[in-house]
């Protein structure tokens, strides 16, 4: 009897959707070579069954923030860390790890690296060296994924040719769509629908609950709605940046939050662009639909789809599909090629979807940040069915912001400090951030209800007895405005520990965010005054010939910083993820090394790692 058909298991952990996209691509490429593949999220997989997977297992994991793992990975990882598993628990398993990260962050691809080591420690055998995808690569993570996959297929074939009976490089011809969309759309006759009075919250929950963007299934219903009460420009007209201070009040229900928390806002898309997308796709905006998974080839519509309350197509697009700002992924161009009726368009799309066309696609698509609508307009012969669009258009994601208020100092209000994103592409096109530019366009008198979700960020709320060293250049100062406002209120009725704050920006006259607030607290007897054991230190990088940054100011104050650390202070760092967190960490390493009698950088690094482990060194960085 011949050996049974081999299979591939692809396990992924994704926070924003990139790891899911990469995992699905690995699964598709395997099946095109004749190797059946299952693609499963780590939070939907029975981890205890891992030793029984004698087939190849590929792990695709992303690293978020400062080395954090995606939420869907946490329970899986805890299971793997159990001490009773032993060194031979996975001795039957062959595995490969592909990580997605950003080398601009200090803990680049940390989750993939620790997973690779742990699987090896548990006795699993690696198929090929782990692949580390990098957002900073000219072609993004795909620049690493393409060659890594080719190596994976060839190595599997060497291990056992049964994986690919026709060889690792044989592909099914691409002249017809070999995949089916994963979702079905059920169109409803309007006359059969009963009119239902639904709240905004219910409509959002219904639309996002149906959407394939399964990453937000758990939080499809907003925690509450906020209404803007203030929109103030903080930077001066001569500044190169437009930074705003926004204030909001709760609509109907109030959510309790703490300083250091994060709020996510669901932005509104430009209605005329949404209309243009619907028209370009030949859809009826007024039609009513339900969306559900395509179970099997022969199955009729699932019971869940039939019992769902239908939603208007335009509403579904507006609330779940990012047609105005996000760029499509490579697979979108591949599917487009099947539906192109003009030969020159088909050829160009096939080239874009091929490994050879990857760099040109990156320059055309991601670098220019072309929207779905713009891409469709560039290929007028393409008419993609709506079920494919529902699957392939990037999901509309809430945008996260550090809260810059304190519930003690600003009751029933939420404040945000937002840099309005705008840039020029290589082809000299102006691009704007969807959420920030939308917020900037709002006026309080419009009374727009904004759906929001609250959650914990990377900055835990400190107790008032904990001394603080805060580092927040640019909009990184946002959470610390809340910290200091809160501690100032606490100081009115009980003793509080001292606070040192290092702030930085380009120019004192144009970019000094919340200047009056910080300076008032730095005056005698204020929360940031040296007399109270704290201090306020500024770095204006462009106000002198030699650039000065927050890390230089931290080194200048090394004695005071060290004394506060010895008093049990916690360090909080917030701001841009590019170089700042590494440079600040390096400044603290220099201080620890110097103050402990000229110890090595390694010793200082271990000292700071111990601070991190005890929750006394916290970083929240964003790109």
PDB file of C-alpha atoms in Angstrom, residues 230-424:
ATOM      1  CA  UNK A 230     -12.636  70.857  21.130  1.00  0.00           C
ATOM      2  CA  UNK A 231     -10.287  70.840  18.126  1.00  0.00           C
ATOM      3  CA  UNK A 232      -7.205  72.989  18.816  1.00  0.00           C
ATOM      4  CA  UNK A 233      -3.985  73.303  16.791  1.00  0.00           C
ATOM      5  CA  UNK A 234      -0.975  72.998  19.132  1.00  0.00           C
ATOM      6  CA  UNK A 235       1.813  73.712  16.631  1.00  0.00           C
ATOM      7  CA  UNK A 236       2.511  77.149  15.139  1.00  0.00           C
ATOM      8  CA  UNK A 237       1.920  77.921  11.454  1.00  0.00           C
ATOM      9  CA  UNK A 238       5.689  77.824  10.695  1.00  0.00           C
ATOM     10  CA  UNK A 239       6.001  74.257  12.037  1.00  0.00           C
ATOM     11  CA  UNK A 240       6.544  71.355   9.648  1.00  0.00           C
ATOM     12  CA  UNK A 241       3.893  69.414  11.594  1.00  0.00           C
ATOM     13  CA  UNK A 242       0.211  69.848  12.393  1.00  0.00           C
ATOM     14  CA  UNK A 243      -0.444  68.487  15.892  1.00  0.00           C
ATOM     15  CA  UNK A 244      -3.921  68.815  17.403  1.00  0.00           C
ATOM     16  CA  UNK A 245      -5.395  68.679  20.874  1.00  0.00           C
ATOM     17  CA  UNK A 246      -8.835  67.047  20.750  1.00  0.00           C
ATOM     18  CA  UNK A 247     -11.349  66.869  23.587  1.00  0.00           C
ATOM     19  CA  UNK A 248     -14.351  64.555  23.637  1.00  0.00           C
ATOM     20  CA  UNK A 249     -17.296  63.889  25.912  1.00  0.00           C
ATOM     21  CA  UNK A 250     -19.126  60.613  26.340  1.00  0.00           C
ATOM     22  CA  UNK A 251     -22.413  60.134  24.524  1.00  0.00           C
ATOM     23  CA  UNK A 252     -25.025  58.241  26.603  1.00  0.00           C
ATOM     24  CA  UNK A 253     -22.777  55.765  28.492  1.00  0.00           C
ATOM     25  CA  UNK A 254     -19.475  56.559  30.249  1.00  0.00           C
ATOM     26  CA  UNK A 255     -16.504  54.165  30.292  1.00  0.00           C
ATOM     27  CA  UNK A 256     -14.057  54.179  33.168  1.00  0.00           C
ATOM     28  CA  UNK A 257     -10.432  54.402  32.081  1.00  0.00           C
ATOM     29  CA  UNK A 258      -7.023  54.972  33.691  1.00  0.00           C
ATOM     30  CA  UNK A 259      -4.051  57.119  32.712  1.00  0.00           C
ATOM     31  CA  UNK A 260      -1.848  55.232  30.256  1.00  0.00           C
ATOM     32  CA  UNK A 261      -4.850  53.583  28.570  1.00  0.00           C
ATOM     33  CA  UNK A 262      -5.419  53.605  24.830  1.00  0.00           C
ATOM     34  CA  UNK A 263      -8.584  54.458  22.912  1.00  0.00           C
ATOM     35  CA  UNK A 264      -9.336  53.136  19.432  1.00  0.00           C
ATOM     36  CA  UNK A 265     -11.491  55.220  17.086  1.00  0.00           C
ATOM     37  CA  UNK A 266     -13.298  53.919  14.022  1.00  0.00           C
ATOM     38  CA  UNK A 267     -12.820  56.617  11.362  1.00  0.00           C
ATOM     39  CA  UNK A 268     -15.436  57.591   8.797  1.00  0.00           C
ATOM     40  CA  UNK A 269     -14.525  57.203   5.134  1.00  0.00           C
ATOM     41  CA  UNK A 270     -15.182  59.876   2.529  1.00  0.00           C
ATOM     42  CA  UNK A 271     -18.752  59.171   1.389  1.00  0.00           C
ATOM     43  CA  UNK A 272     -18.168  60.259  -2.232  1.00  0.00           C
ATOM     44  CA  UNK A 273     -15.167  57.880  -2.528  1.00  0.00           C
ATOM     45  CA  UNK A 274     -17.283  55.028  -1.121  1.00  0.00           C
ATOM     46  CA  UNK A 275     -19.998  55.873  -3.687  1.00  0.00           C
ATOM     47  CA  UNK A 276     -17.382  55.883  -6.483  1.00  0.00           C
ATOM     48  CA  UNK A 277     -16.098  52.461  -5.361  1.00  0.00           C
ATOM     49  CA  UNK A 278     -19.624  50.985  -5.322  1.00  0.00           C
ATOM     50  CA  UNK A 279     -20.352  52.442  -8.770  1.00  0.00           C
ATOM     51  CA  UNK A 280     -17.000  51.224 -10.195  1.00  0.00           C
ATOM     52  CA  UNK A 281     -17.836  47.695  -8.981  1.00  0.00           C
ATOM     53  CA  UNK A 282     -21.319  47.796 -10.510  1.00  0.00           C
ATOM     54  CA  UNK A 283     -23.081  47.339  -7.163  1.00  0.00           C
ATOM     55  CA  UNK A 284     -26.380  48.644  -5.843  1.00  0.00           C
ATOM     56  CA  UNK A 285     -25.685  50.710  -2.686  1.00  0.00           C
ATOM     57  CA  UNK A 286     -29.307  50.343  -1.542  1.00  0.00           C
ATOM     58  CA  UNK A 287     -29.387  46.525  -1.723  1.00  0.00           C
ATOM     59  CA  UNK A 288     -29.544  44.529   1.508  1.00  0.00           C
ATOM     60  CA  UNK A 289     -27.013  41.754   2.176  1.00  0.00           C
ATOM     61  CA  UNK A 290     -25.818  39.220   4.694  1.00  0.00           C
ATOM     62  CA  UNK A 291     -22.248  37.914   4.594  1.00  0.00           C
ATOM     63  CA  UNK A 292     -21.106  34.519   5.840  1.00  0.00           C
ATOM     64  CA  UNK A 293     -18.393  31.905   5.382  1.00  0.00           C
ATOM     65  CA  UNK A 294     -18.575  29.621   2.349  1.00  0.00           C
ATOM     66  CA  UNK A 295     -18.799  26.317   4.213  1.00  0.00           C
ATOM     67  CA  UNK A 296     -18.275  23.705   1.496  1.00  0.00           C
ATOM     68  CA  UNK A 297     -18.666  23.501  -2.234  1.00  0.00           C
ATOM     69  CA  UNK A 298     -22.147  22.006  -2.084  1.00  0.00           C
ATOM     70  CA  UNK A 299     -23.509  23.566   1.082  1.00  0.00           C
ATOM     71  CA  UNK A 300     -26.328  26.019   0.827  1.00  0.00           C
ATOM     72  CA  UNK A 301     -26.246  29.238   2.786  1.00  0.00           C
ATOM     73  CA  UNK A 302     -25.487  28.606   6.428  1.00  0.00           C
ATOM     74  CA  UNK A 303     -28.249  28.902   9.000  1.00  0.00           C
ATOM     75  CA  UNK A 304     -26.318  31.762  10.616  1.00  0.00           C
ATOM     76  CA  UNK A 305     -26.486  33.751   7.368  1.00  0.00           C
ATOM     77  CA  UNK A 306     -30.216  33.215   7.008  1.00  0.00           C
ATOM     78  CA  UNK A 307     -30.947  34.270  10.602  1.00  0.00           C
ATOM     79  CA  UNK A 308     -28.686  37.356  10.477  1.00  0.00           C
ATOM     80  CA  UNK A 309     -30.452  40.694  10.067  1.00  0.00           C
ATOM     81  CA  UNK A 310     -29.499  42.027   6.606  1.00  0.00           C
ATOM     82  CA  UNK A 311     -27.589  45.285   6.265  1.00  0.00           C
ATOM     83  CA  UNK A 312     -27.480  47.869   3.494  1.00  0.00           C
ATOM     84  CA  UNK A 313     -24.559  47.238   1.129  1.00  0.00           C
ATOM     85  CA  UNK A 314     -23.268  50.834   1.338  1.00  0.00           C
ATOM     86  CA  UNK A 315     -23.336  50.707   5.157  1.00  0.00           C
ATOM     87  CA  UNK A 316     -21.402  47.416   5.118  1.00  0.00           C
ATOM     88  CA  UNK A 317     -18.723  48.894   2.824  1.00  0.00           C
ATOM     89  CA  UNK A 318     -18.447  52.118   4.873  1.00  0.00           C
ATOM     90  CA  UNK A 319     -18.042  50.316   8.201  1.00  0.00           C
ATOM     91  CA  UNK A 320     -15.902  47.304   7.279  1.00  0.00           C
ATOM     92  CA  UNK A 321     -13.989  47.761   3.991  1.00  0.00           C
ATOM     93  CA  UNK A 322     -11.129  50.273   3.745  1.00  0.00           C
ATOM     94  CA  UNK A 323     -11.657  51.430   0.157  1.00  0.00           C
ATOM     95  CA  UNK A 324     -10.254  54.942   0.627  1.00  0.00           C
ATOM     96  CA  UNK A 325      -6.831  54.607   2.311  1.00  0.00           C
ATOM     97  CA  UNK A 326      -5.395  51.074   2.562  1.00  0.00           C
ATOM     98  CA  UNK A 327      -3.391  49.488  -0.255  1.00  0.00           C
ATOM     99  CA  UNK A 328      -4.448  46.049  -1.516  1.00  0.00           C
ATOM    100  CA  UNK A 329      -2.224  43.020  -0.958  1.00  0.00           C
ATOM    101  CA  UNK A 330      -0.477  41.068  -3.708  1.00  0.00           C
ATOM    102  CA  UNK A 331      -3.190  38.393  -3.864  1.00  0.00           C
ATOM    103  CA  UNK A 332      -5.665  41.102  -4.927  1.00  0.00           C
ATOM    104  CA  UNK A 333      -3.638  41.682  -8.122  1.00  0.00           C
ATOM    105  CA  UNK A 334      -3.541  37.936  -8.782  1.00  0.00           C
ATOM    106  CA  UNK A 335      -7.335  37.630  -8.507  1.00  0.00           C
ATOM    107  CA  UNK A 336      -7.752  40.793 -10.613  1.00  0.00           C
ATOM    108  CA  UNK A 337      -5.723  39.149 -13.391  1.00  0.00           C
ATOM    109  CA  UNK A 338      -8.356  36.384 -13.731  1.00  0.00           C
ATOM    110  CA  UNK A 339     -11.108  38.959 -14.238  1.00  0.00           C
ATOM    111  CA  UNK A 340      -9.218  41.275 -16.618  1.00  0.00           C
ATOM    112  CA  UNK A 341     -10.704  41.143 -20.131  1.00  0.00           C
ATOM    113  CA  UNK A 342      -8.114  43.469 -21.729  1.00  0.00           C
ATOM    114  CA  UNK A 343      -4.999  41.442 -22.579  1.00  0.00           C
ATOM    115  CA  UNK A 344      -2.468  44.187 -21.703  1.00  0.00           C
ATOM    116  CA  UNK A 345      -4.116  44.598 -18.263  1.00  0.00           C
ATOM    117  CA  UNK A 346      -4.103  40.839 -17.656  1.00  0.00           C
ATOM    118  CA  UNK A 347      -0.385  40.655 -18.516  1.00  0.00           C
ATOM    119  CA  UNK A 348       0.516  43.558 -16.235  1.00  0.00           C
ATOM    120  CA  UNK A 349      -1.492  42.119 -13.333  1.00  0.00           C
ATOM    121  CA  UNK A 350       0.072  38.665 -13.785  1.00  0.00           C
ATOM    122  CA  UNK A 351       3.511  40.313 -13.763  1.00  0.00           C
ATOM    123  CA  UNK A 352       2.666  42.251 -10.568  1.00  0.00           C
ATOM    124  CA  UNK A 353       1.522  39.007  -8.886  1.00  0.00           C
ATOM    125  CA  UNK A 354       4.712  37.135  -9.860  1.00  0.00           C
ATOM    126  CA  UNK A 355       7.972  36.993  -7.846  1.00  0.00           C
ATOM    127  CA  UNK A 356       9.705  38.845 -10.714  1.00  0.00           C
ATOM    128  CA  UNK A 357       7.244  41.727 -10.487  1.00  0.00           C
ATOM    129  CA  UNK A 358       7.352  42.040  -6.703  1.00  0.00           C
ATOM    130  CA  UNK A 359       9.570  45.155  -6.543  1.00  0.00           C
ATOM    131  CA  UNK A 360       7.659  46.952  -9.299  1.00  0.00           C
ATOM    132  CA  UNK A 361       4.391  46.137  -7.536  1.00  0.00           C
ATOM    133  CA  UNK A 362       5.802  47.512  -4.281  1.00  0.00           C
ATOM    134  CA  UNK A 363       6.752  50.780  -6.032  1.00  0.00           C
ATOM    135  CA  UNK A 364       3.368  51.049  -7.772  1.00  0.00           C
ATOM    136  CA  UNK A 365       1.210  49.974  -4.827  1.00  0.00           C
ATOM    137  CA  UNK A 366       2.593  50.234  -1.293  1.00  0.00           C
ATOM    138  CA  UNK A 367       5.043  53.106  -1.846  1.00  0.00           C
ATOM    139  CA  UNK A 368       2.357  55.195  -3.484  1.00  0.00           C
ATOM    140  CA  UNK A 369      -0.217  53.934  -0.946  1.00  0.00           C
ATOM    141  CA  UNK A 370      -2.743  53.435  -3.730  1.00  0.00           C
ATOM    142  CA  UNK A 371      -6.261  52.794  -2.519  1.00  0.00           C
ATOM    143  CA  UNK A 372      -8.441  49.935  -3.739  1.00  0.00           C
ATOM    144  CA  UNK A 373     -10.489  52.388  -5.803  1.00  0.00           C
ATOM    145  CA  UNK A 374      -7.393  53.862  -7.488  1.00  0.00           C
ATOM    146  CA  UNK A 375      -6.113  50.403  -8.403  1.00  0.00           C
ATOM    147  CA  UNK A 376      -9.485  49.381  -9.864  1.00  0.00           C
ATOM    148  CA  UNK A 377      -9.605  52.624 -11.866  1.00  0.00           C
ATOM    149  CA  UNK A 378      -6.136  51.844 -13.313  1.00  0.00           C
ATOM    150  CA  UNK A 379      -7.468  48.523 -14.665  1.00  0.00           C
ATOM    151  CA  UNK A 380     -10.878  49.402 -16.134  1.00  0.00           C
ATOM    152  CA  UNK A 381     -11.519  46.011 -17.788  1.00  0.00           C
ATOM    153  CA  UNK A 382     -11.496  44.233 -14.420  1.00  0.00           C
ATOM    154  CA  UNK A 383     -14.876  43.472 -12.834  1.00  0.00           C
ATOM    155  CA  UNK A 384     -14.365  41.491  -9.619  1.00  0.00           C
ATOM    156  CA  UNK A 385     -17.388  39.769  -8.005  1.00  0.00           C
ATOM    157  CA  UNK A 386     -18.413  41.287  -4.678  1.00  0.00           C
ATOM    158  CA  UNK A 387     -17.701  38.093  -2.691  1.00  0.00           C
ATOM    159  CA  UNK A 388     -14.017  38.380  -3.723  1.00  0.00           C
ATOM    160  CA  UNK A 389     -13.993  42.083  -2.824  1.00  0.00           C
ATOM    161  CA  UNK A 390     -15.385  41.356   0.647  1.00  0.00           C
ATOM    162  CA  UNK A 391     -12.515  38.928   1.193  1.00  0.00           C
ATOM    163  CA  UNK A 392      -9.702  40.941  -0.387  1.00  0.00           C
ATOM    164  CA  UNK A 393     -10.352  44.607   0.386  1.00  0.00           C
ATOM    165  CA  UNK A 394      -8.355  45.418   3.551  1.00  0.00           C
ATOM    166  CA  UNK A 395     -10.610  45.664   6.617  1.00  0.00           C
ATOM    167  CA  UNK A 396     -11.344  49.119   7.998  1.00  0.00           C
ATOM    168  CA  UNK A 397      -9.400  49.136  11.270  1.00  0.00           C
ATOM    169  CA  UNK A 398      -9.875  51.314  14.315  1.00  0.00           C
ATOM    170  CA  UNK A 399      -6.902  53.635  14.950  1.00  0.00           C
ATOM    171  CA  UNK A 400      -5.300  53.582  18.410  1.00  0.00           C
ATOM    172  CA  UNK A 401      -4.220  56.674  20.361  1.00  0.00           C
ATOM    173  CA  UNK A 402      -2.682  57.155  23.808  1.00  0.00           C
ATOM    174  CA  UNK A 403      -5.135  59.041  26.010  1.00  0.00           C
ATOM    175  CA  UNK A 404      -3.701  62.396  27.141  1.00  0.00           C
ATOM    176  CA  UNK A 405      -6.173  63.120  29.931  1.00  0.00           C
ATOM    177  CA  UNK A 406      -6.759  61.911  33.481  1.00  0.00           C
ATOM    178  CA  UNK A 407     -10.218  60.836  34.667  1.00  0.00           C
ATOM    179  CA  UNK A 408      -9.411  62.540  38.000  1.00  0.00           C
ATOM    180  CA  UNK A 409      -8.401  65.852  36.442  1.00  0.00           C
ATOM    181  CA  UNK A 410     -10.778  65.706  33.457  1.00  0.00           C
ATOM    182  CA  UNK A 411     -13.932  63.878  34.627  1.00  0.00           C
ATOM    183  CA  UNK A 412     -16.304  62.540  31.923  1.00  0.00           C
ATOM    184  CA  UNK A 413     -13.861  63.610  29.194  1.00  0.00           C
ATOM    185  CA  UNK A 414     -11.225  62.048  26.947  1.00  0.00           C
ATOM    186  CA  UNK A 415      -8.355  64.087  25.487  1.00  0.00           C
ATOM    187  CA  UNK A 416      -6.112  63.046  22.588  1.00  0.00           C
ATOM    188  CA  UNK A 417      -2.908  64.538  21.158  1.00  0.00           C
ATOM    189  CA  UNK A 418      -2.774  63.678  17.458  1.00  0.00           C
ATOM    190  CA  UNK A 419      -0.241  64.415  14.735  1.00  0.00           C
ATOM    191  CA  UNK A 420      -2.166  64.949  11.478  1.00  0.00           C
ATOM    192  CA  UNK A 421      -0.492  62.570   9.042  1.00  0.00           C
ATOM    193  CA  UNK A 422       0.374  63.883   5.578  1.00  0.00           C
ATOM    194  CA  UNK A 423       3.203  62.992   3.201  1.00  0.00           C
ATOM    195  CA  UNK A 424       4.370  63.209  -0.403  1.00  0.00           C
TER     196      UNK A 424
END
